[in-house]
C-alpha cells in the first residue's frame, strides 16, 4: 500500500481504519465502540474494549513462541553492567513485582510514582503497575525534589518506587534523599516507598514506610493481569506547559497499545525479533513509548542504555551499542549527534564498528537542524529520519513511514502527516492556510488513538490549553508550514516552552523561581540558540529600586535557585541584569522580540511598544556577554 492511500483511508474513514488496526492486538474483549464521545465531549477510542497492556507486552509473547527471546538488553557503561532478560524472565519479574505492589495495597486505578534511573527495574516497575491496571507516573531523575513533590501532590500515589542512585558522567546522584525531601515538601504523603539498593550507594531507609526492593521480591507472590477498559488510564506523564505547574498528560490503555503496535511497522519498519534502541530516558515520553511499550508490544528486543552519547566512555558509544546488539533502528535526539560530532568530527571512533544491521536513524525531541541531518546521514550512510511529536500524542504526528513507503527526505522537514493525524496550518483567525504560508500547526479532530483525552485532575486546563483556541482543532503549540508536496516543516514553539538538549522545559516555570529572589523586581526567561543543546535558557532580570547587587553574585544565586528548584536538567546558567524590559502598553513582555534580538535576527520595533529604547539597550548588554548569535 502507498503512503497516500493509507493516509487518505485514515482521514476519510477513521473508524474503519482504526477498527482494522485494532486487530493488531489481542483484546480480552474486542471493542464494539471504535470511536465514541465521553461526558466531556472528547473523542475516545475503543471505550468498551478490554485488555491489559502488560499482558500484550509480555505474557502474549511468552504464550506465542517468544519466551526465550531477549526482551531487554541492559547496557550500562557507567557501571560496567550488561544484562539480558528474556520475555519469560521479564514476565516473571514483572508478575512478582506486581505482587509486591499488590501486597502494599495497589489496585486498579491507584497511582504509583516511579523516580528511577535507566535500569531494567524502572521498566519492571512500569509494567508491574500496568499489570495491576494501576496508573504509573514516571518522574525524570534529573528533576529536583520540588518538581517531584509537585507531581506527588497532583498524582497522589499510594506507592513511590525509587532507587538508591543514578549515575551521571563521573558522578553518583543519590535519589533517595531527593525523594525524602520531596515527601517532606508535598502535602500528600504516599504510604510506601520501595527502594532498589544499587551497589554504588546505599540509601537510608525510613522504618515503617520504606521497603527494600530485593527483600520484597524474595517473598512475593506473582500477580496476574487485571483487565481494564480501552479508555482506562495506563499512565500520567507530566510535561512542561507555559505556567509553573506541569501538566499531567493522561494516556489510555487501548488507543495507546493499538497506535504503538501499528507505529512499529509503519514508521520504524520493525519486525518481531529485531532489536530497537531508543537512546532516551524512561522519564520522557520517548522512553515510555519506544524504550518500553512499543518494542515490547511488537515482540522486539529493546535496548536499555544507562549512559550518554559521549564520555561514557567516548563519542563511539552509540556505534558500539549498535554493533554489539545488531540494532536495526536507532532513535535519539539531534542534540546527541551534535555532541558526537563535536567530540569526533571526523568520526574516527566509528571505524572499528560494523553497523550493517542498522537500517535507519530516527530523530525527535527538537527540530533536526539541516547541518546535523547532513552530518549524520553522511557519516553513517544510512537514512536519517526526522519525526515530530509531543508528550501529548505519545507517538509521531509527522514522519516518514519507512514500513509503508519511504518518501524522499527534505532537510528541515519532518516529512508528512502520520495516518490518523489531520495536520492543518491555521492563521490567527483559525482559517486553514495554503501551502507555503506559515502559521499555527493544529490537528483537526478526531485525534487518532493514543493522544491525550484530558489533563489529570484538570479537564478545564485541557480544554482551554488545547481545544478552545480553534474549535474543532487541537492546537499543538508549534508553528510551521506545509510545502506544495504536503511536507510539514515544524519551526518551533509559539508559546513559552523551550527545548534544551531534547528536554522540554517551561520558561514560565523558571521565571517563577527567578522572580522569587528578594532583589528581583521583574524578570523574563527566554530560550536562545545553543550550538550543542539547540536552545539554552537565559534570564533577563530587573533589580528592585534602591537595591544594590553584585551582578555576578546575583547570577550565581539565581542559577543555584533554578538548579535547586527545577533541577540540573534545566541548564539555567545565565542571568543578565537589564535596566528595563520591552513591553506592550498593556504590560506584556515582548518575548518573541527578545528572542529575535538574542538570535541575531533582524527585528522591527512594533508601534505598540511602550519603551522603544529598551530593545537596542538589551541587545548591547547581551552582545557584551557574547549571548547574541552572530
Ligand atoms: N539524573 C540526574 N541528573 C541528570 C540526569 C538524570 N537522569 N540527566 C541529566 N542530568 C544532569 C546532568 O548531569 C547535567 O548536570 P550538570 O549541569 O551538573 O553537568 C544537567 O542535568 C544537564 O544535563 P544534559 O542537558 O543532559 O547535559 P550533559 O552536558 O550532561 O549532556 C548531552 C549533553 C547532549 C550528551 C545530553 O544532553 C544528551 O544525551 N541528550 C540527549 C537527550 C535525550 O535523549 N532526550 C530525550 C528526547 S528523545
Ligand atoms: P516533548 O513533549 O518533550 O516530546 O516535546 C515536544 C515538543 O518538542 C514539540 O512540541 C516540538 O516543539 C518539539 N519537537 C519534537 N520533535 C520535533 C521535531 N522532529 N521537529 C521539531 N520540533 C520537535
XYZ file of C-alpha atoms and ligand atoms in Angstrom:
701
model
C 0.000 0.000 0.000
C 1.224 3.527 -0.754
C 1.503 6.234 1.847
C -1.153 8.354 0.112
C -3.708 5.529 0.086
C -3.035 4.644 3.733
C -3.221 8.273 4.834
C -6.407 9.080 2.889
C -8.110 5.989 4.290
C -7.237 7.090 7.849
C -8.655 10.611 7.342
C -11.713 9.711 5.273
C -12.808 6.717 7.361
C -11.073 6.936 10.741
C -13.412 4.429 12.394
C -12.882 1.742 9.771
C -9.153 2.448 9.645
C -8.635 2.089 13.395
C -11.051 -0.812 13.676
C -8.781 -2.655 11.249
C -5.669 -1.633 13.208
C -7.269 -2.727 16.490
C -6.942 -6.286 15.153
C -3.167 -5.918 15.635
C -3.513 -6.530 19.368
C -5.106 -9.238 21.458
C -8.161 -7.972 23.364
C -9.739 -9.830 26.264
C -12.950 -8.335 24.877
C -12.940 -6.800 21.437
C -14.241 -3.233 21.301
C -17.624 -2.699 19.687
C -17.436 1.056 20.135
C -14.481 2.053 18.000
C -14.937 5.813 18.291
C -17.222 7.412 20.849
C -17.573 10.654 22.770
C -17.149 10.887 26.530
C -19.038 13.041 29.036
C -16.565 15.892 28.421
C -17.339 15.793 24.700
C -13.917 14.308 23.884
C -13.460 11.625 21.226
C -12.402 8.287 22.734
C -11.139 5.121 21.096
C -12.140 1.559 21.944
C -14.120 2.575 25.051
C -15.780 -0.799 25.681
C -12.824 -2.994 24.704
C -10.976 -4.849 27.472
C -7.258 -5.544 27.554
C -4.139 -5.407 29.672
C -1.123 -3.584 28.246
C 1.443 -5.565 30.278
C -0.150 -8.797 29.074
C 0.265 -7.651 25.479
C 3.865 -6.594 26.110
C 4.944 -9.793 27.870
C 2.591 -12.727 28.514
C 1.257 -12.676 24.970
C 4.767 -13.240 23.595
C 5.608 -15.875 26.206
C 2.470 -17.750 25.136
C 3.224 -17.292 21.448
C 6.745 -18.587 20.969
C 8.946 -15.734 22.210
C 9.587 -16.922 25.787
C 13.322 -17.428 25.148
C 13.863 -14.317 23.036
C 15.532 -11.319 24.654
C 13.019 -8.691 25.681
C 15.536 -6.298 27.265
C 19.243 -5.826 26.745
C 20.585 -3.647 29.536
C 23.887 -1.917 28.798
C 25.331 0.396 31.400
C 28.745 1.832 30.532
C 28.607 3.929 33.706
C 28.598 0.822 35.934
C 30.095 -1.749 33.559
C 26.987 -3.926 33.845
C 25.433 -5.751 30.870
C 22.402 -7.949 31.439
C 19.698 -9.569 29.340
C 16.133 -10.567 30.189
C 14.186 -12.985 28.016
C 10.452 -12.398 27.631
C 9.844 -15.224 30.117
C 12.285 -13.792 32.671
C 10.917 -10.292 32.297
C 7.324 -11.504 32.583
C 8.174 -13.401 35.767
C 9.954 -10.408 37.336
C 7.080 -8.111 36.406
C 4.487 -10.532 37.810
C 6.477 -10.750 41.059
C 6.854 -7.000 41.375
C 3.143 -6.624 40.656
C 2.697 -9.000 43.609
C 4.876 -6.713 45.768
C 2.775 -3.682 44.795
C -0.415 -5.618 45.357
C 0.713 -6.547 48.881
C 1.123 -2.826 49.502
C -2.479 -2.281 48.526
C -2.017 -1.121 44.939
C -5.116 -1.897 42.896
C -6.698 -0.948 39.599
C -6.828 2.834 39.207
C -4.313 3.578 42.004
C -1.310 5.726 41.131
C 2.334 4.738 41.573
C 5.120 7.293 41.079
C 8.363 5.903 39.668
C 11.516 8.004 40.184
C 14.322 5.879 38.823
C 17.433 5.952 36.683
C 17.797 3.969 33.455
C 17.813 0.465 34.924
C 15.670 -2.531 33.931
C 13.855 -2.263 37.259
C 12.315 1.009 36.047
C 10.662 -0.914 33.203
C 9.743 -3.745 35.552
C 8.024 -1.262 37.853
C 6.113 0.390 34.989
C 4.933 -2.912 33.563
C 4.011 -4.225 37.021
C 1.804 -1.205 37.613
C 0.177 -1.758 34.209
C -0.313 -5.437 35.052
C -2.464 -4.453 38.022
C -4.491 -1.999 35.966
C -3.000 0.778 38.108
C -1.567 4.040 36.718
C 2.122 4.894 36.728
C 3.646 8.313 36.718
C 7.359 8.263 35.960
C 9.341 11.325 37.015
C 12.622 12.027 35.221
C 15.626 11.611 37.539
C 17.093 14.986 36.578
C 14.217 16.822 38.293
C 14.770 18.333 41.732
C 12.789 17.363 44.873
C 10.386 20.276 44.485
C 9.375 19.117 40.999
C 8.903 15.602 42.320
C 6.800 16.985 45.177
C 4.510 18.848 42.768
C 3.928 15.605 40.858
C 3.315 13.614 44.052
C 0.736 16.173 45.135
C -1.018 16.031 41.790
C -0.969 12.260 41.216
C -1.486 11.247 44.884
C 0.358 7.929 44.582
C -0.176 5.106 47.045
C 3.416 3.986 46.489
C 6.613 5.582 45.162
C 9.283 3.360 43.609
C 12.853 4.623 43.540
C 16.492 3.550 43.514
C 19.324 4.495 45.824
C 21.078 6.333 42.988
C 21.553 7.114 39.345
C 24.892 7.607 37.657
C 25.765 10.634 35.570
C 29.140 11.195 33.877
C 31.653 10.568 36.715
C 29.040 11.341 39.365
C 26.703 9.332 41.558
C 23.349 11.078 42.063
C 21.620 9.951 45.247
C 17.906 9.630 44.532
C 16.631 8.633 47.956
C 17.481 11.886 49.808
C 15.717 13.734 46.968
C 12.652 11.557 47.392
C 12.713 12.077 51.182
C 12.889 15.836 50.658
C 10.074 15.712 48.095
C 7.824 13.837 50.518
C 8.610 16.410 53.176
C 7.621 19.176 50.771
C 4.470 17.524 49.442
C 1.111 17.828 51.150
C 0.138 14.335 50.013
C 2.124 11.544 51.691
C 2.493 8.183 49.921
C 2.028 5.203 52.214
C 5.053 3.278 50.971
C 8.374 3.788 49.182
C 10.060 0.826 47.532
C 13.794 1.322 47.126
C 16.145 -0.512 44.794
C 19.527 -0.515 46.506
C 22.322 -0.243 43.955
C 25.950 -1.185 44.722
C 27.175 2.371 44.028
C 25.368 3.774 47.074
C 23.131 2.558 49.877
C 20.041 4.558 50.688
C 18.973 5.025 54.285
C 15.510 3.650 54.911
C 12.664 5.069 56.950
C 11.335 2.311 59.159
C 7.664 1.646 58.621
C 7.493 3.492 55.298
C 10.351 2.205 53.128
C 10.670 -1.272 51.691
C 13.739 -2.854 50.127
C 13.104 -3.972 46.515
C 15.183 -7.172 46.736
C 13.773 -8.243 50.083
C 10.213 -7.647 48.953
C 10.797 -9.587 45.738
C 12.272 -12.564 47.609
C 8.954 -13.429 49.199
C 6.489 -12.003 46.661
C 3.673 -13.987 45.104
C 3.302 -13.286 41.377
C 0.184 -11.313 40.461
C -1.942 -11.843 37.360
C -3.064 -9.352 34.723
C -6.114 -7.236 35.524
C -8.427 -6.445 32.611
C -9.037 -2.730 32.039
C -11.230 -0.802 29.624
C -9.740 0.688 26.485
C -10.193 4.164 27.947
C -8.828 3.398 31.426
C -5.574 5.310 32.019
C -2.262 3.496 31.695
C -0.123 6.366 32.837
C 0.168 10.054 33.669
C 3.255 11.806 32.372
C 3.918 15.360 33.485
C 5.170 17.780 30.899
C 6.061 21.446 30.835
C 3.421 23.926 29.884
C 3.512 27.683 29.873
C 2.880 28.061 33.605
C 4.867 26.848 36.580
C 2.561 23.884 37.135
C 3.375 20.869 34.963
C 0.541 19.201 33.090
C -0.327 15.574 33.762
C -0.842 14.105 30.300
C -3.161 11.095 30.584
C -2.669 8.074 28.324
C -5.365 5.468 27.663
C -4.590 1.757 27.551
C -6.454 0.777 24.370
C -5.636 3.529 21.891
C -2.041 3.585 23.071
C -1.491 -0.130 22.510
C -3.077 -0.043 19.041
C -1.247 3.097 17.862
C 2.146 1.989 19.152
C 1.856 -1.507 17.709
C 0.901 -0.005 14.343
C 3.770 2.506 14.523
C 6.470 -0.131 14.969
C 5.959 -1.485 11.466
C 4.522 1.583 9.728
C 7.049 4.155 10.937
C 10.088 2.166 12.069
C 9.777 -0.892 9.780
C 10.382 -3.214 12.738
C 9.525 -6.923 12.707
C 9.188 -9.135 15.793
C 12.559 -10.438 16.977
C 14.527 -7.397 15.778
C 16.442 -5.001 18.029
C 15.196 -1.461 18.633
C 17.096 1.187 20.554
C 15.653 4.473 21.745
C 18.563 6.291 23.391
C 16.350 8.367 25.641
C 15.227 8.020 29.263
C 12.137 6.360 30.696
C 11.323 9.716 32.291
C 10.358 11.184 28.903
C 7.598 10.250 26.505
C 10.091 8.795 24.027
C 11.225 6.464 26.777
C 7.668 5.444 27.676
C 6.670 4.755 24.098
C 9.861 3.475 22.476
C 12.062 2.094 25.238
C 9.224 0.316 26.998
C 5.860 -0.182 25.356
C 6.134 -0.187 21.562
C 9.143 -2.526 21.187
C 7.627 -4.993 23.650
C 4.137 -4.790 22.152
C 5.776 -5.608 18.816
C 7.790 -8.588 20.157
C 11.112 -6.808 19.529
C 14.150 -6.579 21.791
C 14.607 -3.181 23.427
C 17.982 -1.785 24.484
C 18.031 -0.051 27.862
C 21.145 2.126 27.929
C 22.436 3.798 31.066
C 24.936 6.168 29.543
C 25.377 9.183 27.313
C 26.333 9.586 23.663
C 29.729 10.969 24.727
C 32.095 10.493 27.657
C 30.742 7.067 28.605
C 33.500 6.470 27.691
C 33.707 8.323 24.362
C 31.851 9.502 21.274
C 31.911 5.981 19.815
C 29.424 4.742 22.455
C 26.386 4.781 20.144
C 28.236 2.900 17.399
C 29.499 0.299 19.885
C 25.972 -0.422 21.143
C 24.531 -0.579 17.607
C 27.225 -3.062 16.572
C 27.184 -5.183 19.733
C 23.427 -5.778 19.709
C 22.765 -5.543 15.962
C 20.397 -2.635 16.427
C 18.082 -2.205 13.433
C 16.580 1.176 14.313
C 18.204 3.839 16.487
C 16.095 6.660 17.871
C 17.680 9.669 19.575
C 17.555 13.445 19.854
C 19.562 15.592 17.399
C 21.482 17.036 20.343
C 23.079 13.620 20.906
C 24.511 13.667 17.376
C 25.671 17.259 17.736
C 27.533 16.164 20.871
C 29.114 13.222 18.998
C 30.072 15.432 16.048
C 31.678 17.979 18.371
C 33.836 15.325 20.070
C 34.610 13.279 16.974
C 34.043 15.469 13.894
C 35.806 13.076 11.505
C 34.035 10.073 13.050
C 37.274 8.206 13.708
C 35.501 6.338 16.505
C 33.045 4.818 14.039
C 35.715 2.853 12.150
C 36.011 -0.192 14.446
C 32.292 -0.921 14.353
C 30.052 -2.832 11.966
C 26.751 -1.022 11.547
C 25.403 -3.225 8.769
C 22.347 -4.214 10.837
C 21.358 -0.568 11.306
C 18.673 0.328 8.787
C 17.808 3.893 9.782
C 18.285 6.564 12.422
C 15.198 8.336 13.757
C 15.373 11.720 15.420
C 12.887 13.703 17.500
C 12.545 15.818 20.597
C 13.592 19.053 18.922
C 13.995 20.441 15.421
C 16.524 18.467 13.383
C 18.731 21.224 12.030
C 19.964 20.642 8.466
C 23.726 20.533 9.397
C 23.104 17.734 11.934
C 20.926 15.925 9.396
C 23.666 16.162 6.741
C 26.480 15.136 9.078
C 24.624 12.116 10.436
C 23.459 10.897 7.016
C 26.910 11.281 5.516
C 28.776 9.806 8.468
C 26.580 6.726 8.720
C 25.495 6.396 5.100
C 22.013 5.493 6.394
C 18.632 7.198 6.086
C 18.154 9.762 8.823
C 14.502 10.270 9.579
C 13.180 13.283 11.377
C 9.808 12.863 13.038
C 7.849 15.338 15.058
C 5.834 14.539 18.116
C 4.825 15.569 21.599
C 4.233 14.080 25.013
C 0.549 14.778 24.402
C 0.304 12.465 21.375
C 2.634 9.690 22.578
C 3.742 8.954 19.018
C 4.756 10.771 15.883
C 2.433 13.324 14.264
C 4.631 13.675 11.191
C 7.313 11.376 9.904
C 8.488 9.190 7.077
C 6.693 5.860 7.075
C 9.598 3.562 6.329
C 7.446 0.439 6.721
C 4.825 1.629 4.231
C 6.521 3.833 1.663
C 9.693 5.753 2.271
C 9.326 9.278 0.886
C 12.272 11.320 -0.365
C 13.501 13.327 2.637
C 13.751 17.132 2.655
C 16.197 18.731 5.075
C 14.354 20.718 7.732
C 11.073 18.813 7.295
C 9.708 16.026 9.432
C 8.133 14.751 6.175
C 4.389 14.044 6.046
C 1.488 13.554 8.473
C 1.257 10.106 10.030
C -2.026 8.281 9.248
C -4.688 9.460 11.670
C -3.270 12.966 12.116
C -5.163 15.590 10.125
C -2.463 18.277 10.226
C -3.524 21.805 9.255
C -1.752 25.141 9.284
C -4.035 27.802 10.721
C -3.976 31.570 10.623
C -4.728 33.730 13.652
C -8.487 33.598 12.946
C -8.479 29.807 12.635
C -8.578 29.758 8.828
C -6.740 26.900 7.077
C -3.739 28.404 5.291
C -2.489 27.316 1.870
C 0.868 25.628 1.164
C 3.863 27.814 1.872
C 2.154 30.006 4.484
C 3.497 29.856 7.982
C 1.009 29.562 10.832
C -0.007 27.601 13.872
C 0.084 23.845 13.465
C -3.206 22.319 14.564
C -4.730 18.860 14.366
C -8.281 18.553 13.137
C -10.355 16.332 15.391
C -10.812 13.480 15.976
C -7.246 12.918 17.106
C -6.057 9.370 16.443
C -5.646 6.751 19.198
C -3.023 7.338 21.924
C -3.476 11.139 22.086
C -4.382 12.577 25.469
C -8.090 12.764 26.386
C -7.502 15.123 29.327
C -5.057 16.601 31.834
C -5.048 14.635 35.066
C -7.421 16.270 37.555
C -7.915 19.388 35.439
C -10.028 18.859 32.365
C -10.603 22.608 32.054
C -6.870 23.086 31.530
C -7.008 20.600 28.669
C -9.931 22.439 27.113
C -8.519 25.933 27.456
C -4.909 24.956 26.734
C -5.504 22.896 23.607
C -9.058 22.894 22.305
C -10.721 26.253 22.771
C -8.406 28.424 20.644
C -9.686 26.878 17.405
C -12.945 24.928 17.853
C -12.724 21.521 16.185
C -8.912 21.513 16.317
C -6.211 20.612 18.810
C -3.532 23.359 18.978
C -0.079 21.826 19.076
C 1.785 24.891 20.360
C 4.172 24.567 17.411
C 4.357 26.832 14.402
C 5.361 25.947 10.857
C 4.155 25.368 7.321
C 3.432 22.753 4.667
C 5.009 22.887 1.239
C 3.381 22.112 -2.126
C 4.102 18.391 -1.674
C 2.421 18.288 1.729
C 5.715 18.072 3.640
C 5.486 19.646 7.083
C 8.170 21.986 8.412
C 7.973 22.490 12.183
C 9.736 25.742 13.002
C 9.401 25.923 16.791
C 7.059 26.610 19.659
C 4.685 29.536 19.583
C 4.469 29.570 23.395
C 6.917 29.723 26.286
C 8.052 26.121 26.068
C 11.700 25.576 25.138
C 13.732 22.531 24.192
C 17.125 22.163 25.837
C 19.125 19.104 24.791
C 15.878 17.458 23.692
C 14.323 18.141 27.101
C 11.080 20.100 27.177
C 11.135 22.901 29.730
C 8.960 25.834 30.667
C 10.466 29.314 30.744
C 7.425 30.383 32.781
C 8.422 27.952 35.489
C 11.982 29.315 35.538
C 10.611 32.851 35.712
C 8.643 31.974 38.828
C 11.852 30.803 40.510
C 13.958 33.793 39.394
C 11.221 36.255 40.410
C 11.216 34.825 43.927
C 14.728 36.221 44.592
C 14.397 39.150 47.029
C 16.412 41.530 44.822
C 14.441 40.822 41.638
C 11.637 43.193 40.666
C 10.761 41.526 37.389
C 12.247 39.023 35.004
C 11.867 37.253 31.722
C 13.397 33.909 30.736
C 13.837 33.157 27.055
C 15.396 30.319 25.093
C 18.301 31.355 22.889
C 20.132 29.325 20.246
C 22.779 26.971 21.510
C 25.034 25.105 19.090
C 25.025 21.911 21.167
C 21.759 21.790 23.072
C 19.581 23.520 20.464
C 18.400 26.086 22.977
C 19.546 27.337 26.361
C 17.564 29.467 28.800
C 18.759 32.902 29.846
C 17.200 35.183 32.413
C 16.814 38.941 31.895
C 16.473 40.486 35.311
C 15.296 43.848 36.575
C 16.512 44.782 40.053
C 14.234 46.385 42.640
C 14.696 50.122 43.036
C 17.213 51.034 45.699
C 18.657 47.508 45.983
C 22.418 47.243 45.488
C 23.606 43.968 43.995
C 26.797 42.444 42.761
C 25.633 41.194 39.353
C 27.968 38.207 39.302
C 26.878 37.137 42.755
C 23.214 37.563 41.816
C 23.695 35.410 38.711
C 25.276 32.668 40.836
C 22.381 32.791 43.276
C 19.747 32.649 40.543
C 21.499 29.747 38.807
C 21.641 27.878 42.110
C 17.965 28.609 42.817
C 16.774 27.228 39.471
C 19.010 24.172 39.846
C 17.660 23.550 43.337
C 14.059 24.152 42.423
C 13.715 22.605 38.969
C 16.882 20.553 38.594
C 20.227 20.435 36.801
C 18.410 19.436 33.632
C 17.031 22.992 33.283
C 20.573 24.065 32.248
C 19.864 27.565 33.535
C 23.369 29.033 33.590
C 22.968 32.701 32.648
C 21.138 35.653 34.199
C 21.740 39.181 32.938
C 20.746 42.390 34.697
C 18.881 44.839 32.434
C 17.529 48.326 33.064
C 14.088 47.699 31.539
C 12.165 45.051 29.634
C 10.371 45.714 26.342
C 6.632 45.672 26.933
C 3.430 46.466 25.139
C 1.414 49.351 26.523
C -0.760 46.803 28.268
C 2.312 45.494 30.105
C 3.002 42.248 28.214
C 6.694 41.455 27.836
C 7.619 41.114 24.152
C 9.361 37.767 24.445
C 9.376 36.979 20.755
C 11.239 40.192 20.024
C 13.737 39.414 22.754
C 14.345 36.003 21.192
C 14.892 37.642 17.817
C 17.398 40.035 19.389
C 19.306 37.204 21.067
C 19.220 35.086 17.902
C 20.794 37.956 15.961
C 17.749 38.225 13.683
C 16.571 41.439 12.131
C 13.675 42.842 14.133
C 11.360 45.780 13.762
C 10.174 47.715 16.766
C 6.361 47.471 16.908
C 4.222 50.543 17.303
C 2.589 49.024 20.391
C 5.853 49.011 22.356
C 5.916 51.117 25.491
C 9.637 51.837 25.593
C 11.317 51.555 22.165
C 14.838 52.179 23.517
C 14.725 49.034 25.658
C 15.456 46.654 22.781
C 18.725 48.122 21.457
C 19.806 48.541 25.065
C 19.249 44.836 25.790
C 20.941 43.886 22.529
C 24.037 45.766 23.652
C 24.057 44.093 27.082
C 23.595 40.609 25.596
C 26.236 41.292 22.962
C 28.749 42.337 25.611
C 28.182 38.946 27.282
C 28.581 37.073 23.969
C 24.928 35.981 24.109
C 23.822 37.153 20.673
C 24.113 34.557 17.889
C 26.093 36.055 15.028
N 19.589 12.453 36.715
C 20.268 13.439 37.315
N 20.839 14.461 36.652
C 20.728 14.482 35.333
C 20.025 13.490 34.622
C 19.437 12.443 35.375
N 18.743 11.476 34.795
N 20.082 13.788 33.313
C 20.793 14.907 33.190
N 21.185 15.324 34.411
C 22.023 16.487 34.714
C 23.369 16.368 34.039
O 24.294 15.652 34.820
C 23.792 17.814 33.909
O 24.266 18.261 35.158
P 25.438 19.363 35.278
O 24.796 20.679 34.959
O 25.839 19.262 36.711
O 26.505 18.971 34.325
C 22.470 18.535 33.664
O 21.446 17.653 34.155
C 22.196 18.834 32.220
O 22.133 17.587 31.512
P 22.208 17.469 29.943
O 21.411 18.551 29.318
O 21.847 16.091 29.570
O 23.706 17.840 29.604
P 25.034 16.993 29.575
O 26.081 18.028 29.349
O 25.154 16.097 30.754
O 24.911 16.081 28.267
C 24.181 15.588 26.001
C 24.752 16.653 26.966
C 23.916 16.246 24.673
C 25.174 14.475 25.867
C 22.863 15.062 26.606
O 22.038 16.149 26.848
C 22.112 14.070 25.760
O 22.448 12.931 25.627
N 20.960 14.499 25.246
C 20.010 13.654 24.591
C 18.722 13.923 25.298
C 17.635 12.945 25.039
O 17.830 11.805 24.760
N 16.411 13.463 25.188
C 15.229 12.699 25.098
C 14.369 13.144 23.994
S 14.351 11.993 22.674
P 8.033 16.615 24.162
O 6.640 16.753 24.630
O 9.039 16.633 25.245
O 8.204 15.438 23.233
O 8.334 17.908 23.300
C 7.504 18.215 22.225
C 7.998 19.426 21.505
O 9.325 19.180 21.036
C 7.191 19.720 20.277
O 6.045 20.471 20.554
C 8.189 20.457 19.416
O 8.289 21.798 19.784
C 9.488 19.762 19.741
N 9.786 18.700 18.782
C 9.738 17.366 18.981
N 10.127 16.701 17.880
C 10.405 17.634 16.942
C 10.842 17.589 15.575
N 11.101 16.437 14.971
N 10.982 18.769 14.911
C 10.728 19.947 15.516
N 10.344 20.051 16.806
C 10.177 18.913 17.515
